[in-house]
């Protein structure tokens, strides 16, 4: 019998509604799993057992008196520590926010909470969401539940690992260049990055404003649709949030892929892509074809430049977004300065880790007088070209397919000294952020070492229904079991 | 060719204190990253419009209606240092 | 000595009087307790986002239309990046290469001539918090620490940049006064320089007359009244001329005006040359006002001072000076028009408002808004004088009393015994006394010197404490002295 903590929200909801199980039982199952594995996985920066128990008990009481509940009610949710949670320490995995307690809630979290989500805690991540291995956390790395010596991916590594290890049923993450999809792929779970602006960014600690997207980790594609339905929709506090109504994203999920035109991204199987990754993804494409999709090849000619553009745009915006961490209003202040300039400079020197400094410096340089046009200006033009590539591709195809990441999980420490090699992890995920299109990563098998491989599906702007419908069909056909070895051991 | 940057100047603009070792390392790393990033210049030609936002929106405004402010104690709760109800910082040397 | 002229351009910052701040719902009211008007957005908390205030966009469009600017079909916000503790995000959301209003002009009056001053641009931005430098000596340079109140952080600010079209301090003063009265008429700002809701920096350079090229410009800051703007510019022009005469060159810099010392001094920042690293604000979509919307704002434009002044001259036959004075303030103009509405003769009412009332308010140290006097008082005063019930001296006393108490004019007349002595019998004795005491003057009048009559009437007025009807006194004097 599968533990409650290893099941999907969609499995649990009817059991809750039918009174077969209680929200407290689910929360206790997850908390027991946290006790069993967290010391090894390190998915959380803050675990909130009291909040979880109290909430679950309250929800059980409401249910007992016949109150109608949403599909989120009573389901334990882990939240990446880049979302503001009122009264609960929120650090962005940075020393500079070590002691910060927000006086407000992020919209994504407040919507989930309003729908009855049970908060398990705040998950570890790369500092300010900058990284692809979770090794840039100021509070230590996360270990991949499929192999504790490997990274979970990043930046939302803690959220991915928490779901893979059964420490939460699902989790919120953020995706600026692949920070949901890549760790989802490395941890064998589903990761959805919706259309830019579909979920409000209010209260999501900004990394790169024009690329930041709220996303989620789940154990099934259907669960991703359920969670999206709760979080999506216009928020007056985010001027870039889209006028999309809140809706049920699972209504068409069973419609299958027959007749869908699927474009395989031709360049995404070449140099740097592990053979096992290429093989599993090609097998997934074959499966889609067997299910009735028509398959073709597509080229995104400017994708090769997307990484370069990303490493100018994201750091530039970050250099400005992170200027507010100065030791004046909140967070860490370096002691001992008698002058404000000195205080701010020391605070930022001591409060930021190496990767954050690298990107802040890079962005400051790229925006500075004399370089703006050559770097930021040109990068914004490449962005136009990447968007045109997608427009052309979607004129002929409903969905694009590629690997999510060129490799499976790599060893902790393997790439820390080579930032450029680390950046290449995101080569297939970055273009979707530049173009704002939705993309989904789902597990499509294991490599020879038993590490998960992720396949990425990309759809056009606001076509999440097609993405979810194809993902659901593929998931059913592949029959991947998302229970990680760490979760399996904890049960036996 | 790796790009050469004036690391001290950039660090001052960014208000980040760097140790000597960090300066050397960053100079090399940023030079390498920028060399790769400069490839954007190869394809971004004059007749291509820059895109600041992937999904264009316009005129997103808020009605001029008051919402409650924070209670002062909450506004100052996270302050590293305060005096009364104001945030306290070391001297600001501006005018000499 | 070389004949030089000054070249002056002004940058004015105007705090809009919206209900809420530019990017959050905090109150924009002046004078709240420290940090009482703050929220996560205007404190720059992690994850918060700016959403622009619609009314602020209406207001800047209104200003642009009033200054004959082009309302840009596309404008956008940008981030101006620099560190300062009173700026919560360490960048200011402003406008850079795509401001909302482009071009325009403002007509000013200088010594009876109209000068057209070009407007370069008008853009939208946000204000910063307030820093108080604290320490033992009270001098900023010796302060030990600083305290910050973020109530003003995020208040909508409109920056209006003029062309370098002014040549004298007087022109700069006239520009600022005209801009202030225009903004006041539009109802978009309190325009109180002493509260900082209107601030003005000046760019000043000098050049040899007849030369087209500009001299090195110096920016001067911290002038908090029209008068101090004029003083600071005069000082700066003199300073630059003196340097050039001595063969020295002008350093391009920012200088701080010290009101008490009456001098400017250099503000040297410890940071090296500013590099603001502007880039488009990714959190705020661009503005693309459509024609119909702009026209709608245009139709709701109130009457501007220039138009109002022309109307006063044309329709109410006022002279240029009172018409200009009354039209320069929306409040004063409305007060005047109401008095006329209540039956006051326009010219008389204008004189009362621009001369006596202005003086009285000044003396009492109150504003028109705070004073208790109403347009009804002015209408009554004009009528009482016209009927001969009170003398003009008595009427002045009514105005003074009305400013302080707001009591009905008729009641003030009774209470203060201001009814004019128009009774021949009552005046007769006084007339006789005056003739006796001023025999010499009386003789001169008899000898044909008409001008002496005014003096004698004055003596009568003096003796009666101003309560005599001067016309009657004149008539009586004339008849006694001719008989
Ligand atoms: Mg400005
Ligand atoms: Zn606020």
Coordinates of C-alpha atoms and ligand atoms in Angstrom, one line a residue, chain C residues 11 13 80 92 94 123 125 157 159, ligand 1:
Chain C
X11 CA 13.9 71.6 -13.9
X13 CA 9.5 68.6 -9.6
X80 CA 17.1 54.9 -12.8
X92 CA 13.8 55.3 -8.9
X94 CA 11.1 57.3 -13.8
X123 CA 7.8 63.1 -17.3
X125 CA 8.4 59.5 -11.6
X157 CA 6.2 63.3 -9.0
X159 CA 9.3 66.5 -13.6
Ligands
LIG1 MG1 13.8 63.6 -11.7

